[in-house]
């Protein structure tokens, strides 16, 4: 089949209804014969360009639906066609290297899709007997993640943060580092974010030569809420095809999962449902589970997902953040405090966690080192108030050494990104797990206590820190706490 209309045409027969009421994106349609089923797509408008998804049957002759396209020009009395099919997504090899919208239309100015299959976006999660339980670490080349928060191959990782702390930049860097080495297919799903970011990502992926194994699907913030609500399901339908039919490992990148919840909240409000706490829809948990539970490892392949999660007003107790936390195998929390200090990526190692960081998976040595790093950073965090009030000199010698190690660790865990080279002027670095662990171990062993802190800032391997000190041996031969003044407090 070459397009969705052929699937719709294969239904027994189209039947027609009439627009009864239009309230923004909500449309009531009357039918004299049988009512269309829930999730059926209706088409109306001069060229059938307005798409409506049935969400409720109000009585024997009336359905209420949400428009997935703008409703401009829609009027009472207009004829509506029941397609007899749900929203369909294109699947198959021809969608690789293409940029699509929620309906499967190409938006990269290329030719329309040909020789593809069309599948319903409403699928059930895989049965428990088909799921795989093997735990394997997914290396990213980003020091802070690989050492403290290892990601799971076939798992779900979330990048949590408020506005402007670097979620999209970190996601773009993960794409850069992983897509090139990923054997399989990558799918990028943009939900309710900026169109500019999608266009930039497309250009970057094309210039990096990784677009051939990638599909991009967008329902950005200028789209109606119905479109933003369904684009995630369309992306998952494509991911499931590559996992189950082509037996590929799939990397699914979602920016931003909060916008999916937000679109559901808008749809719920438009449909007249009573809101839950903080105005969220009462069905938020079910809707999020319906999406997240489809991301799974099976006997035929794995879907590894990395999702950016906007946290409203930096409030991690917000119901949207709390519900999303429960689905993830790794939660990477980005801190505004660290971003303001210039420590990028602004990952907060004390709030972030990963279920993979256990001795049985990463190994005893890696686990012990990660715990030692966390303890050092936690002790420094506790001492910050004392430093602010009394100054560093009032601390015991042991505490001063802890502060020196912690500050050097913080700077070593920063890293220049490939995706920000044009803004920072620093060449991007990807660091192996072995080199990252070696650097942290040597800092904790006080090998770098005489080095200026700035020599560890924005470097790759730890050996790069030697260069400034060795070229000027007489400058800044610091004590372990030389430049740890109240600048940090």
Tab-separated table of C-alpha atoms in Angstrom:
chain	number	residue	atom	x	y	z
A	1	UNK	CA	0.000	0.000	0.000
A	2	UNK	CA	1.377	3.374	-0.876
A	3	UNK	CA	-0.825	5.654	1.227
A	4	UNK	CA	-3.306	5.558	4.106
A	5	UNK	CA	-6.298	6.291	1.897
A	6	UNK	CA	-5.974	2.824	0.367
A	7	UNK	CA	-6.395	1.303	3.823
A	8	UNK	CA	-9.344	3.532	4.487
A	9	UNK	CA	-10.868	2.683	1.093
A	10	UNK	CA	-10.661	-1.045	1.910
A	11	UNK	CA	-13.282	-0.586	4.639
A	12	UNK	CA	-16.770	-1.933	3.792
A	13	UNK	CA	-18.054	1.526	2.855
A	14	UNK	CA	-17.605	5.110	3.896
A	15	UNK	CA	-20.506	6.718	5.611
A	16	UNK	CA	-21.076	10.348	6.349
A	17	UNK	CA	-22.013	12.590	9.221
A	18	UNK	CA	-22.567	16.288	9.798
A	19	UNK	CA	-20.709	18.848	11.901
A	20	UNK	CA	-23.021	19.802	14.773
A	21	UNK	CA	-20.761	22.053	16.861
A	22	UNK	CA	-17.202	23.463	16.744
A	23	UNK	CA	-15.458	24.744	19.887
A	24	UNK	CA	-11.799	25.408	19.082
A	25	UNK	CA	-10.248	21.994	18.459
A	26	UNK	CA	-13.296	20.099	19.752
A	27	UNK	CA	-15.810	19.055	17.093
A	28	UNK	CA	-19.191	17.346	17.637
A	29	UNK	CA	-20.360	15.275	14.672
A	30	UNK	CA	-23.843	13.770	14.201
A	31	UNK	CA	-24.478	10.428	12.425
A	32	UNK	CA	-27.837	8.994	11.455
A	33	UNK	CA	-26.569	5.427	11.012
A	34	UNK	CA	-23.955	3.572	13.145
A	35	UNK	CA	-21.520	5.627	15.186
A	36	UNK	CA	-17.788	5.458	14.393
A	37	UNK	CA	-15.690	3.625	17.000
A	38	UNK	CA	-13.426	5.425	19.496
A	39	UNK	CA	-10.081	6.483	17.893
A	40	UNK	CA	-11.591	6.416	14.376
A	41	UNK	CA	-10.348	9.193	12.093
A	42	UNK	CA	-12.938	11.469	10.498
A	43	UNK	CA	-12.170	13.760	7.567
A	44	UNK	CA	-13.881	17.002	6.583
A	45	UNK	CA	-13.210	20.312	4.845
A	46	UNK	CA	-13.120	21.224	1.125
A	47	UNK	CA	-10.327	18.704	0.376
A	48	UNK	CA	-10.713	16.479	3.443
A	49	UNK	CA	-7.740	18.328	4.949
A	50	UNK	CA	-9.234	18.582	8.455
A	51	UNK	CA	-8.621	15.402	10.485
A	52	UNK	CA	-10.648	14.631	13.614
A	53	UNK	CA	-10.084	11.723	16.015
A	54	UNK	CA	-13.168	10.373	17.814
A	55	UNK	CA	-12.654	10.421	21.595
A	56	UNK	CA	-16.207	10.065	22.960
A	57	UNK	CA	-19.672	8.843	21.931
A	58	UNK	CA	-22.128	11.267	23.535
A	59	UNK	CA	-25.379	9.495	22.580
A	60	UNK	CA	-26.780	7.223	19.888
A	61	UNK	CA	-26.218	9.797	17.145
A	62	UNK	CA	-23.423	12.113	18.359
A	63	UNK	CA	-19.649	11.743	18.729
A	64	UNK	CA	-17.119	14.214	20.069
A	65	UNK	CA	-13.632	14.362	18.595
A	66	UNK	CA	-10.434	16.382	18.771
A	67	UNK	CA	-9.005	17.943	15.606
A	68	UNK	CA	-5.404	16.992	14.741
A	69	UNK	CA	-5.213	19.886	12.271
A	70	UNK	CA	-6.285	23.552	12.510
A	71	UNK	CA	-10.099	23.900	12.317
A	72	UNK	CA	-10.065	27.169	10.398
A	73	UNK	CA	-12.939	27.241	7.891
A	74	UNK	CA	-14.907	24.484	9.620
A	75	UNK	CA	-18.620	25.263	10.002
A	76	UNK	CA	-21.788	23.607	11.278
A	77	UNK	CA	-23.565	21.556	8.673
A	78	UNK	CA	-20.427	20.518	6.771
A	79	UNK	CA	-20.233	16.879	5.670
A	80	UNK	CA	-17.820	14.587	7.562
A	81	UNK	CA	-16.434	11.319	6.164
A	82	UNK	CA	-15.926	8.345	8.493
A	83	UNK	CA	-12.706	6.709	7.248
A	84	UNK	CA	-13.389	3.552	9.273
A	85	UNK	CA	-9.723	3.401	10.380
A	86	UNK	CA	-7.662	4.885	13.226
A	87	UNK	CA	-4.710	7.241	12.757
A	88	UNK	CA	-2.101	5.398	10.683
A	89	UNK	CA	1.692	5.735	10.682
A	90	UNK	CA	3.989	4.730	7.805
A	91	UNK	CA	6.454	1.892	8.466
A	92	UNK	CA	9.144	0.303	6.326
A	93	UNK	CA	12.624	1.069	5.034
A	94	UNK	CA	11.520	3.986	2.774
A	95	UNK	CA	10.904	6.162	5.870
A	96	UNK	CA	14.630	6.087	6.802
A	97	UNK	CA	16.399	9.454	6.363
A	98	UNK	CA	13.041	11.244	6.118
A	99	UNK	CA	11.387	13.954	8.215
A	100	UNK	CA	7.661	13.372	8.809
A	101	UNK	CA	4.632	14.820	10.566
A	102	UNK	CA	2.051	12.950	12.656
A	103	UNK	CA	0.123	11.842	9.522
A	104	UNK	CA	3.228	10.445	7.804
A	105	UNK	CA	3.469	13.363	5.347
A	106	UNK	CA	7.031	14.326	4.425
A	107	UNK	CA	8.087	17.781	5.687
A	108	UNK	CA	11.685	17.768	4.398
A	109	UNK	CA	10.688	19.125	0.953
A	110	UNK	CA	11.401	15.698	-0.519
A	111	UNK	CA	9.206	13.333	-2.512
A	112	UNK	CA	6.144	11.778	-0.830
A	113	UNK	CA	6.654	8.305	0.662
A	114	UNK	CA	6.160	5.321	-1.636
A	115	UNK	CA	6.029	1.547	-1.055
A	116	UNK	CA	5.409	1.808	2.679
A	117	UNK	CA	2.985	-0.051	4.918
A	118	UNK	CA	0.553	1.838	7.144
A	119	UNK	CA	-0.156	0.715	10.704
A	120	UNK	CA	-2.470	1.911	13.456
A	121	UNK	CA	-0.680	4.045	16.051
A	122	UNK	CA	-2.751	2.352	18.786
A	123	UNK	CA	-0.829	-0.809	19.703
A	124	UNK	CA	-0.584	-2.826	22.912
A	125	UNK	CA	2.685	-3.155	24.860
A	126	UNK	CA	4.522	-6.473	24.270
A	127	UNK	CA	3.389	-9.381	26.463
A	128	UNK	CA	5.559	-10.220	29.486
A	129	UNK	CA	6.618	-13.555	27.977
A	130	UNK	CA	8.188	-11.706	25.017
A	131	UNK	CA	10.206	-9.284	27.132
A	132	UNK	CA	13.955	-9.619	27.623
A	133	UNK	CA	15.518	-9.028	31.052
A	134	UNK	CA	19.227	-8.817	30.177
A	135	UNK	CA	20.996	-5.765	31.652
A	136	UNK	CA	23.756	-4.212	29.570
A	137	UNK	CA	25.422	-0.787	29.898
A	138	UNK	CA	25.130	1.701	27.032
A	139	UNK	CA	28.296	3.846	26.853
A	140	UNK	CA	27.787	7.510	25.874
A	141	UNK	CA	31.276	9.111	25.927
A	142	UNK	CA	30.040	11.706	28.486
A	143	UNK	CA	32.084	11.415	31.700
A	144	UNK	CA	29.438	12.388	34.260
A	145	UNK	CA	26.898	9.932	32.797
A	146	UNK	CA	29.190	6.944	32.207
A	147	UNK	CA	30.815	7.120	35.669
A	148	UNK	CA	27.866	8.013	37.918
A	149	UNK	CA	24.688	7.283	35.927
A	150	UNK	CA	25.289	4.443	33.447
A	151	UNK	CA	22.485	4.065	30.903
A	152	UNK	CA	20.849	0.735	30.114
A	153	UNK	CA	20.796	-0.730	26.610
A	154	UNK	CA	17.103	-1.161	25.995
A	155	UNK	CA	16.239	1.019	28.997
A	156	UNK	CA	14.600	4.417	29.418
A	157	UNK	CA	16.614	7.413	30.570
A	158	UNK	CA	15.178	10.838	31.353
A	159	UNK	CA	16.918	14.235	31.227
A	160	UNK	CA	15.087	16.354	33.818
A	161	UNK	CA	15.438	20.101	34.105
A	162	UNK	CA	13.721	23.464	33.992
A	163	UNK	CA	13.920	25.944	31.122
A	164	UNK	CA	17.386	26.754	29.791
A	165	UNK	CA	19.569	24.306	31.758
A	166	UNK	CA	20.719	22.304	28.720
A	167	UNK	CA	18.303	19.376	28.166
A	168	UNK	CA	18.130	19.702	24.395
A	169	UNK	CA	21.900	20.347	24.107
A	170	UNK	CA	22.662	17.210	26.151
A	171	UNK	CA	20.173	15.205	24.080
A	172	UNK	CA	21.790	16.473	20.852
A	173	UNK	CA	25.234	15.481	22.199
A	174	UNK	CA	23.973	11.998	23.093
A	175	UNK	CA	22.613	11.702	19.549
A	176	UNK	CA	25.973	12.804	18.111
A	177	UNK	CA	27.948	10.321	20.238
A	178	UNK	CA	25.596	7.364	19.981
A	179	UNK	CA	23.964	7.438	16.561
A	180	UNK	CA	27.282	7.048	14.760
A	181	UNK	CA	28.180	3.964	16.831
A	182	UNK	CA	24.653	2.603	17.092
A	183	UNK	CA	24.128	-0.453	14.919
A	184	UNK	CA	20.472	-0.220	14.079
A	185	UNK	CA	17.926	2.514	13.607
A	186	UNK	CA	17.453	5.839	15.370
A	187	UNK	CA	14.122	7.635	15.638
A	188	UNK	CA	13.860	11.228	16.843
A	189	UNK	CA	10.430	12.349	18.026
A	190	UNK	CA	9.883	16.074	18.625
A	191	UNK	CA	6.827	16.726	20.788
A	192	UNK	CA	5.775	20.314	21.369
A	193	UNK	CA	9.239	21.867	21.142
A	194	UNK	CA	10.682	24.608	18.930
A	195	UNK	CA	10.662	24.169	15.148
A	196	UNK	CA	14.103	25.833	15.007
A	197	UNK	CA	15.633	23.005	17.064
A	198	UNK	CA	14.177	20.385	14.728
A	199	UNK	CA	15.559	22.111	11.649
A	200	UNK	CA	19.013	22.507	13.248
A	201	UNK	CA	19.057	18.847	14.298
A	202	UNK	CA	18.138	17.749	10.777
A	203	UNK	CA	21.021	19.780	9.315
A	204	UNK	CA	23.494	18.467	11.916
A	205	UNK	CA	22.491	14.837	11.355
A	206	UNK	CA	22.750	15.298	7.595
A	207	UNK	CA	26.231	16.854	7.803
A	208	UNK	CA	27.361	14.120	10.244
A	209	UNK	CA	26.292	11.480	7.702
A	210	UNK	CA	24.029	9.564	10.119
A	211	UNK	CA	20.676	10.483	8.545
A	212	UNK	CA	20.564	7.284	6.463
A	213	UNK	CA	19.641	5.202	9.523
A	214	UNK	CA	17.457	7.814	11.168
A	215	UNK	CA	13.781	8.821	11.048
A	216	UNK	CA	12.585	12.180	12.382
A	217	UNK	CA	8.948	12.834	13.246
A	218	UNK	CA	7.665	16.142	14.596
A	219	UNK	CA	4.554	17.579	16.189
A	220	UNK	CA	5.997	20.889	17.338
A	221	UNK	CA	4.575	23.631	19.553
A	222	UNK	CA	2.720	25.364	16.715
A	223	UNK	CA	0.595	22.234	16.112
A	224	UNK	CA	-2.854	21.680	17.676
A	225	UNK	CA	-2.880	19.672	20.939
A	226	UNK	CA	-4.359	16.579	19.235
A	227	UNK	CA	-1.386	16.364	16.879
A	228	UNK	CA	1.144	16.808	19.708
A	229	UNK	CA	-0.673	14.152	21.742
A	230	UNK	CA	-0.481	11.511	18.991
A	231	UNK	CA	2.988	12.090	17.516
A	232	UNK	CA	4.621	10.021	20.275
A	233	UNK	CA	2.391	7.048	19.433
A	234	UNK	CA	3.270	7.409	15.737
A	235	UNK	CA	7.025	7.377	16.557
A	236	UNK	CA	6.605	4.270	18.723
A	237	UNK	CA	4.727	2.469	15.953
A	238	UNK	CA	7.735	3.049	13.668
A	239	UNK	CA	10.160	1.925	16.413
A	240	UNK	CA	8.131	-1.272	16.996
A	241	UNK	CA	8.250	-2.097	13.281
A	242	UNK	CA	12.068	-1.899	13.171
A	243	UNK	CA	12.343	-3.901	16.392
A	244	UNK	CA	9.842	-6.666	15.534
A	245	UNK	CA	9.986	-6.945	11.736
A	246	UNK	CA	13.555	-5.871	10.904
A	247	UNK	CA	15.038	-7.173	14.219
A	248	UNK	CA	16.996	-3.951	14.729
A	249	UNK	CA	18.033	-2.350	17.993
A	250	UNK	CA	16.281	1.026	17.991
A	251	UNK	CA	17.407	4.254	19.652
A	252	UNK	CA	14.292	6.370	20.355
A	253	UNK	CA	14.932	9.996	21.324
A	254	UNK	CA	12.015	12.070	22.589
A	255	UNK	CA	12.093	15.831	23.139
A	256	UNK	CA	10.006	16.540	25.214
A	257	UNK	CA	7.900	14.008	27.131
A	258	UNK	CA	6.396	16.752	29.337
A	259	UNK	CA	4.852	18.287	26.200
A	260	UNK	CA	3.074	14.956	25.612
A	261	UNK	CA	1.531	15.221	29.097
A	262	UNK	CA	0.767	18.895	28.480
A	263	UNK	CA	-0.978	18.091	25.178
A	264	UNK	CA	-3.026	15.422	27.002
A	265	UNK	CA	-3.966	18.046	29.593
A	266	UNK	CA	-5.132	20.418	26.835
A	267	UNK	CA	-7.147	17.665	25.136
A	268	UNK	CA	-8.683	16.637	28.476
A	269	UNK	CA	-9.672	20.238	29.250
A	270	UNK	CA	-11.129	20.755	25.792
A	271	UNK	CA	-13.146	17.544	26.179
A	272	UNK	CA	-14.637	18.909	29.405
A	273	UNK	CA	-13.079	16.461	31.883
A	274	UNK	CA	-12.696	17.552	35.503
A	275	UNK	CA	-9.007	18.392	36.112
A	276	UNK	CA	-6.915	16.627	38.736
A	277	UNK	CA	-4.190	18.112	40.970
A	278	UNK	CA	-2.498	21.270	39.577
A	279	UNK	CA	-4.820	21.178	36.563
A	280	UNK	CA	-3.475	17.917	35.102
A	281	UNK	CA	-5.831	15.467	33.424
A	282	UNK	CA	-7.251	12.721	35.680
A	283	UNK	CA	-6.021	10.092	33.190
A	284	UNK	CA	-2.368	11.268	33.112
A	285	UNK	CA	-0.935	8.097	34.665
A	286	UNK	CA	-2.786	5.853	32.203
A	287	UNK	CA	-1.850	7.945	29.166
A	288	UNK	CA	1.838	8.071	30.113
A	289	UNK	CA	1.917	4.321	30.836
A	290	UNK	CA	0.264	3.602	27.480
A	291	UNK	CA	3.213	5.330	25.786
A	292	UNK	CA	6.110	4.302	28.064
A	293	UNK	CA	5.199	0.608	28.419
A	294	UNK	CA	5.506	0.134	24.650
A	295	UNK	CA	9.220	1.022	24.944
A	296	UNK	CA	10.579	-2.430	25.802
A	297	UNK	CA	13.184	-5.103	25.059
A	298	UNK	CA	11.810	-8.217	23.417
A	299	UNK	CA	13.294	-11.422	22.040
A	300	UNK	CA	13.485	-9.758	18.595
A	301	UNK	CA	15.252	-6.497	19.492
A	302	UNK	CA	15.530	-3.612	21.934
A	303	UNK	CA	14.241	-0.047	22.025
A	304	UNK	CA	16.572	2.214	24.011
A	305	UNK	CA	14.887	5.506	24.809
A	306	UNK	CA	16.334	8.818	25.969
A	307	UNK	CA	13.742	11.427	26.863
A	308	UNK	CA	14.043	15.097	27.755
A	309	UNK	CA	11.611	16.030	30.533
A	310	UNK	CA	10.809	19.688	31.206
A	311	UNK	CA	10.241	20.307	34.921
A	312	UNK	CA	7.799	23.212	35.459
A	313	UNK	CA	9.324	25.935	37.669
A	314	UNK	CA	12.146	23.532	38.691
A	315	UNK	CA	9.628	21.723	40.923
A	316	UNK	CA	10.541	18.024	40.990
A	317	UNK	CA	7.412	17.239	43.027
A	318	UNK	CA	5.233	18.270	40.079
A	319	UNK	CA	2.890	15.356	39.174
A	320	UNK	CA	4.210	15.236	35.583
A	321	UNK	CA	7.814	14.795	36.793
A	322	UNK	CA	6.824	12.305	39.521
A	323	UNK	CA	4.859	10.091	37.108
A	324	UNK	CA	7.697	10.161	34.548
A	325	UNK	CA	10.362	9.271	37.174
A	326	UNK	CA	8.592	5.977	37.904
A	327	UNK	CA	9.017	4.692	34.326
A	328	UNK	CA	12.751	5.308	33.934
A	329	UNK	CA	15.823	3.164	34.554
A	330	UNK	CA	18.014	6.291	34.801
A	331	UNK	CA	17.061	9.827	35.840
A	332	UNK	CA	19.577	12.546	34.922
A	333	UNK	CA	18.693	15.745	36.773
A	334	UNK	CA	20.082	19.022	35.421
A	335	UNK	CA	20.686	21.738	38.016
A	336	UNK	CA	20.215	25.470	37.477
A	337	UNK	CA	22.792	26.128	40.223
A	338	UNK	CA	25.482	24.173	38.344
A	339	UNK	CA	24.505	25.778	35.036
A	340	UNK	CA	24.905	29.231	36.612
A	341	UNK	CA	28.432	28.246	37.732
A	342	UNK	CA	29.313	27.255	34.161
A	343	UNK	CA	29.624	23.547	35.031
A	344	UNK	CA	28.306	21.915	31.839
A	345	UNK	CA	26.787	19.395	31.438
A	346	UNK	CA	24.905	20.717	34.499
A	347	UNK	CA	24.166	17.225	35.856
A	348	UNK	CA	23.433	17.112	39.596
A	349	UNK	CA	25.110	13.835	40.682
A	350	UNK	CA	23.342	13.784	44.062
A	351	UNK	CA	19.790	14.084	42.709
A	352	UNK	CA	20.353	11.878	39.670
A	353	UNK	CA	20.268	8.085	39.841
A	354	UNK	CA	20.522	4.970	37.696
A	355	UNK	CA	19.298	1.454	38.380
A	356	UNK	CA	22.369	0.176	36.497
A	357	UNK	CA	24.798	1.565	39.089
A	358	UNK	CA	25.076	-1.687	41.046
A	359	UNK	CA	28.138	-3.932	41.619
A	360	UNK	CA	26.510	-6.824	39.754
A	361	UNK	CA	26.197	-4.802	36.519
A	362	UNK	CA	29.028	-2.227	36.367
A	363	UNK	CA	31.494	-4.203	38.510
A	364	UNK	CA	32.737	-3.789	42.067
A	365	UNK	CA	35.542	-1.303	41.303
A	366	UNK	CA	33.375	1.038	39.216
A	367	UNK	CA	30.597	0.925	41.834
A	368	UNK	CA	32.952	1.684	44.762
A	369	UNK	CA	34.569	4.574	42.865
A	370	UNK	CA	31.147	6.065	41.973
A	371	UNK	CA	30.059	5.826	45.633
A	372	UNK	CA	33.285	7.507	46.765
A	373	UNK	CA	32.700	10.363	44.278
A	374	UNK	CA	29.123	10.807	45.536
A	375	UNK	CA	30.286	10.813	49.175
A	376	UNK	CA	32.939	13.450	48.440
A	377	UNK	CA	30.457	15.689	46.585
A	378	UNK	CA	27.822	15.207	49.314
A	379	UNK	CA	30.320	16.189	52.057
A	380	UNK	CA	31.253	19.302	50.055
A	381	UNK	CA	27.547	20.140	49.688
A	382	UNK	CA	27.115	19.944	53.473
A	383	UNK	CA	30.156	22.184	54.051
A	384	UNK	CA	29.034	24.961	51.668
A	385	UNK	CA	26.985	26.791	54.329
A	386	UNK	CA	29.902	26.794	56.777
A	387	UNK	CA	32.257	28.072	54.056
A	388	UNK	CA	29.764	30.855	53.221
A	389	UNK	CA	29.484	31.991	56.854
A	390	UNK	CA	32.962	31.405	58.285
A	391	UNK	CA	35.270	30.933	55.306
A	392	UNK	CA	37.308	27.961	54.161
A	393	UNK	CA	40.098	28.535	56.687
A	394	UNK	CA	37.810	27.616	59.605
A	395	UNK	CA	37.432	24.047	58.320
A	396	UNK	CA	39.606	21.210	59.581
A	397	UNK	CA	42.461	20.085	57.332
A	398	UNK	CA	40.531	16.912	56.390
A	399	UNK	CA	37.505	18.963	55.376
A	400	UNK	CA	39.667	21.342	53.358
A	401	UNK	CA	41.058	18.347	51.463
A	402	UNK	CA	37.509	17.064	50.839
A	403	UNK	CA	36.535	20.477	49.417
A	404	UNK	CA	39.620	20.528	47.163
A	405	UNK	CA	38.878	17.036	45.801
A	406	UNK	CA	35.202	17.802	45.283
A	407	UNK	CA	35.868	21.022	43.377
A	408	UNK	CA	38.417	19.293	41.153
A	409	UNK	CA	35.983	16.431	40.533
A	410	UNK	CA	33.235	18.916	39.610
A	411	UNK	CA	35.503	20.553	37.055
A	412	UNK	CA	36.839	17.278	35.669
A	413	UNK	CA	33.235	16.079	35.090
A	414	UNK	CA	32.630	19.057	32.783
A	415	UNK	CA	33.182	18.393	29.113
A	416	UNK	CA	33.230	20.357	25.834
A	417	UNK	CA	30.480	19.118	23.488
A	418	UNK	CA	30.686	18.536	19.753
A	419	UNK	CA	27.259	20.133	19.304
A	420	UNK	CA	28.337	23.412	20.974
A	421	UNK	CA	31.705	23.901	19.224
A	422	UNK	CA	30.384	26.869	17.230
A	423	UNK	CA	29.281	28.654	20.451
A	424	UNK	CA	32.172	27.846	22.811
A	425	UNK	CA	35.107	27.641	20.404
A	426	UNK	CA	36.209	24.474	22.246
A	427	UNK	CA	36.707	21.249	20.325
A	428	UNK	CA	34.240	18.547	21.419
A	429	UNK	CA	35.547	15.543	23.375
A	430	UNK	CA	34.225	12.010	23.775
A	431	UNK	CA	35.857	10.128	26.675
A	432	UNK	CA	35.919	6.367	27.165
A	433	UNK	CA	34.638	4.883	30.426
A	434	UNK	CA	38.127	3.627	31.287
A	435	UNK	CA	39.664	7.109	30.938
A	436	UNK	CA	36.817	8.713	32.909
A	437	UNK	CA	37.217	6.268	35.811
A	438	UNK	CA	41.013	6.685	35.755
A	439	UNK	CA	40.711	10.479	35.996
A	440	UNK	CA	38.274	10.377	38.931
A	441	UNK	CA	40.392	7.791	40.764
A	442	UNK	CA	43.547	9.901	40.416
A	443	UNK	CA	41.799	13.063	41.646
A	444	UNK	CA	40.507	11.208	44.723
A	445	UNK	CA	44.074	9.957	45.339
A	446	UNK	CA	45.245	13.621	45.452
A	447	UNK	CA	47.503	13.283	42.386
A	448	UNK	CA	46.215	16.659	41.147
A	449	UNK	CA	46.102	18.598	44.413
A	450	UNK	CA	48.832	20.993	43.195
A	451	UNK	CA	47.123	21.699	39.891
A	452	UNK	CA	44.958	24.799	39.480
A	453	UNK	CA	41.253	23.882	39.376
A	454	UNK	CA	40.861	25.615	36.036
A	455	UNK	CA	43.320	23.154	34.467
A	456	UNK	CA	40.700	20.403	34.982
A	457	UNK	CA	37.818	22.480	33.543
A	458	UNK	CA	36.418	21.535	30.122
A	459	UNK	CA	38.967	18.854	29.275
A	460	UNK	CA	38.616	15.279	27.997
A	461	UNK	CA	41.046	12.782	29.539
A	462	UNK	CA	42.760	13.640	32.827
A	463	UNK	CA	46.189	13.740	31.142
A	464	UNK	CA	45.146	16.907	29.309
A	465	UNK	CA	45.236	18.711	32.672
A	466	UNK	CA	49.035	18.394	32.834
A	467	UNK	CA	49.704	20.737	29.939
A	468	UNK	CA	49.061	24.185	31.528
A	469	UNK	CA	51.011	23.412	34.708
A	470	UNK	CA	53.938	21.794	32.917
A	471	UNK	CA	54.304	24.657	30.476
A	472	UNK	CA	54.386	27.180	33.375
A	473	UNK	CA	55.777	25.253	36.358
A	474	UNK	CA	56.188	28.407	38.452
A	475	UNK	CA	52.620	29.654	38.095
A	476	UNK	CA	49.780	28.738	40.393
A	477	UNK	CA	51.474	25.962	42.343
A	478	UNK	CA	48.429	25.825	44.577
A	479	UNK	CA	47.712	24.163	47.852
A	480	UNK	CA	44.778	21.758	47.704
A	481	UNK	CA	42.414	24.601	48.600
A	482	UNK	CA	44.126	27.547	46.942
A	483	UNK	CA	41.294	28.912	44.841
A	484	UNK	CA	38.420	27.526	46.863
A	485	UNK	CA	37.294	30.874	48.237
A	486	UNK	CA	33.764	32.063	48.846
A	487	UNK	CA	33.349	32.254	45.051
A	488	UNK	CA	31.653	28.885	45.366
A	489	UNK	CA	29.410	29.472	48.321
